[in-house]
XYZ file of C-alpha atoms in Angstrom:
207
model
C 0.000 0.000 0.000
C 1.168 3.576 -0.244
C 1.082 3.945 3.426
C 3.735 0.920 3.879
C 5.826 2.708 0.628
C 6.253 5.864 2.492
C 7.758 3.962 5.947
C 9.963 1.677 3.986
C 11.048 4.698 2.407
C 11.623 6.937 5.204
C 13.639 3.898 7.011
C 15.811 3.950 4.491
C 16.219 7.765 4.134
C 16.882 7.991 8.365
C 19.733 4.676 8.615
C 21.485 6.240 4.889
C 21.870 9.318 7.042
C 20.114 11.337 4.552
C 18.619 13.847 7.431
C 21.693 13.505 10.041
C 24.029 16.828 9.790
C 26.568 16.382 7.462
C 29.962 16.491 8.974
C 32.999 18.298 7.548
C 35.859 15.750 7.065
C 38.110 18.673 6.423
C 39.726 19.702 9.690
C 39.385 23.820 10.220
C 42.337 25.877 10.179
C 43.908 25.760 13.784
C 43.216 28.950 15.923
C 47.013 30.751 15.993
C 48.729 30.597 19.461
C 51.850 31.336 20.744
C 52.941 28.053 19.737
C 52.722 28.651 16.786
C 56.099 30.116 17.071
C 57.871 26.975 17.567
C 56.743 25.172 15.104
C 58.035 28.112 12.660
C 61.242 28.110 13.760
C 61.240 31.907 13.313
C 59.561 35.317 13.363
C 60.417 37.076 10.445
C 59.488 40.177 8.515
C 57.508 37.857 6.337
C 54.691 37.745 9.882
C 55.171 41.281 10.107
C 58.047 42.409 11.811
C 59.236 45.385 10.741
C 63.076 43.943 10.426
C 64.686 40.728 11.494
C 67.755 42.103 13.300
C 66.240 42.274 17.094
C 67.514 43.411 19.901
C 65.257 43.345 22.795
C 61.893 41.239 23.679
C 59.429 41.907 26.663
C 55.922 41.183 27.858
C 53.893 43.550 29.587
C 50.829 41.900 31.624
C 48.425 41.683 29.085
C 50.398 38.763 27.673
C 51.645 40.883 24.430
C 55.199 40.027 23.406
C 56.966 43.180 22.130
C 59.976 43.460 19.871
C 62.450 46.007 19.317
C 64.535 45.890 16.067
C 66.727 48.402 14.317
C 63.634 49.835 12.564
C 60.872 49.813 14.668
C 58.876 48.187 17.453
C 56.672 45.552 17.201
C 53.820 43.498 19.395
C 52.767 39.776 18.816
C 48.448 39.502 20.419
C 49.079 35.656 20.090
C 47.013 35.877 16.188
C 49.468 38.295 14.243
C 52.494 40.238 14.623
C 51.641 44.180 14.247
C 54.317 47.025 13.369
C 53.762 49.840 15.704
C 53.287 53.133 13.763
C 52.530 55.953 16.726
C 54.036 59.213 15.844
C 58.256 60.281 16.760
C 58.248 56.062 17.384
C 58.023 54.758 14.338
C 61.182 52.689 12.561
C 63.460 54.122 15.419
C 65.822 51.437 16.399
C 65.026 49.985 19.908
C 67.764 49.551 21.915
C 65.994 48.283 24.772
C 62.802 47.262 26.040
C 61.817 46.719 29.853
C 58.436 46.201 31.600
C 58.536 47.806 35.118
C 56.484 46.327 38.479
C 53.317 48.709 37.851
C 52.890 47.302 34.146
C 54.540 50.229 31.878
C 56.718 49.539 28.999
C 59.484 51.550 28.477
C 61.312 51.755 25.585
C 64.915 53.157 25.010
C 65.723 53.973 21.444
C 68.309 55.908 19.479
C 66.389 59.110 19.616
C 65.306 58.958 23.238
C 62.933 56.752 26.121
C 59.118 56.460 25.366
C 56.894 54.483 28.028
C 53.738 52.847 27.080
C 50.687 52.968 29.675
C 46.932 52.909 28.870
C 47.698 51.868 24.840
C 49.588 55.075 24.517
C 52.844 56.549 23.646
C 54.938 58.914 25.192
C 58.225 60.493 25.013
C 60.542 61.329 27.882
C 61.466 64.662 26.494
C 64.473 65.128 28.351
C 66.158 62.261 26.551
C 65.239 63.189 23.291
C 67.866 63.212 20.632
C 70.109 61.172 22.507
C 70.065 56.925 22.530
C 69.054 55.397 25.787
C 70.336 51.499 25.750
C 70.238 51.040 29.765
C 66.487 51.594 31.327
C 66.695 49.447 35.177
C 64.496 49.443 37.925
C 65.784 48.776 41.373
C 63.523 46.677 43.580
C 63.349 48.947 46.316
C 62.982 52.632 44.499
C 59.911 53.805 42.741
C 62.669 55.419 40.315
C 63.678 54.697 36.684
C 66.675 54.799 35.294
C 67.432 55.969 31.551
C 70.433 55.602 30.639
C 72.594 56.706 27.261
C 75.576 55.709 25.062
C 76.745 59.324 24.949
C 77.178 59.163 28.912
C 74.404 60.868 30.323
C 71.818 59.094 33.107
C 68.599 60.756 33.684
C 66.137 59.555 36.758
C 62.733 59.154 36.491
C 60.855 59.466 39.988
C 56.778 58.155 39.882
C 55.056 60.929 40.946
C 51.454 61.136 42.654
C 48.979 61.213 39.928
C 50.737 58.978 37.621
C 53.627 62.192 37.017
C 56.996 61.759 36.560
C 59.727 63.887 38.183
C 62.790 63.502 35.396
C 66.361 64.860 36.463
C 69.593 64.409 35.251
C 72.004 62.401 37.446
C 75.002 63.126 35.764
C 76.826 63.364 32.695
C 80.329 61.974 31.185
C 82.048 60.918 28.315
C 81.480 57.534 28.844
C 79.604 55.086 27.177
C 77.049 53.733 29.325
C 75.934 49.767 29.153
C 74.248 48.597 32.033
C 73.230 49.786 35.337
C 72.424 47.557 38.747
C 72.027 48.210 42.388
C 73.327 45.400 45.158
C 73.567 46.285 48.787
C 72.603 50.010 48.998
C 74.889 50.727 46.094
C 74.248 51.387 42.470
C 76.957 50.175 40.418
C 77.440 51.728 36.792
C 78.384 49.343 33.738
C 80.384 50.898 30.898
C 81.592 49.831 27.390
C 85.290 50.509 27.877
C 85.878 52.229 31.034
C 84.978 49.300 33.382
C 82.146 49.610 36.159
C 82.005 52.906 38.568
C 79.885 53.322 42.179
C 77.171 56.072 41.852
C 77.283 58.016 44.774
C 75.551 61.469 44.787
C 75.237 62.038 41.662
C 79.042 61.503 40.966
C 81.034 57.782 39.219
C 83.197 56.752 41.688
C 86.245 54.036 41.494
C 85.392 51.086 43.308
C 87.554 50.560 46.151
């Protein structure tokens, strides 16, 4: 009968999986992590990056990965790598990059120190035209330290208000490279003149 067509005919159509979903055999394209980077074996300017000779990497607490090369910065969100193009920043070479305890990024280029706090960019006008490769943080001052290859340190004191109270510490034909503080003292790293003690406001030989 026509009755008993139209079961036999639905039975079929329901086990042949005529009305089940179909299902996509062809696996989607993997979400991009930070993973990722390992199993390129390299960032490149091919991602994004605005050259491959890098000098400095940090991560500020939002989990972005920044990178400073000899023509610009850079930030990896964990999808793509972005060029940063904010005005008197962009393709400066970074010289250094470090992310302090309250979450700013500051960055030390040839043409002077620019921090990064709520997504924006300023410069530390007092270092301007002059290359800061040294910016440290001691553990027990709320005070940065910017310092340059032409000799010069500057001091930058957190302020109430989020201000900053810049001064110059001192100033010398010397090379700066590195600055670190260990018991009390902060001890000054050079390129060719060795390592002084800074003591109020003046290099001192250690003894």
């Amino acid at each position: 009968t026509l009755k008993r067509y139209f079961v036999s005919l639905l039975f079929v159509l329901i086990f042949s999986g005529s009305f089940l979903p179909q299902i996509d055999s062809k696996p989607k394209e993997p979400v991009f992590q930070t993973d990722d980077l390992y199993q390129w074996g390299s960032i490149s300017s091919f991602h994004g990056l605005p050259s491959e000779r890098i000098g400095a990497i940090a991560q500020t607490n939002d989990g972005l990965i920044w990178f400073g090369s000899d023509k610009g910065l850079a930030k990896f969100d964990g999808r793509r790598v972005q060029t940063i193009t904010a005005q008197n920043l962009s393709n400066l070479r970074v010289l250094n990059l470090k992310v302090t305890r309250d979450g700013i990024l500051w960055i030390g280029t040839e043409n002077g120190a620019f921090k990064y706090d709520k997504e924006l960019f300023s410069l530390i006008e007092e270092t301007q035209n002059r290359a800061v490769n040294v910016v440290f943080e001691p553990d027990d001052e709320d005070t940065i330290y910017l310092g340059t290859s032409d000799g010069t340190l500057f001091s930058a004191q957190k302020l109430p208000e989020e201000q900053l109270a810049i001064k110059k510490v001192f100033e010398k034909e010397i090379a700066l490279k590195s600055v670190f503080k260990s018991g009390g003292k902060i001890l000054i790293g050079t390129e060719k003149s060795g390592v002084f003690e800074l003591s109020d406001g003046k290099l001192l030989e250690i003894s």
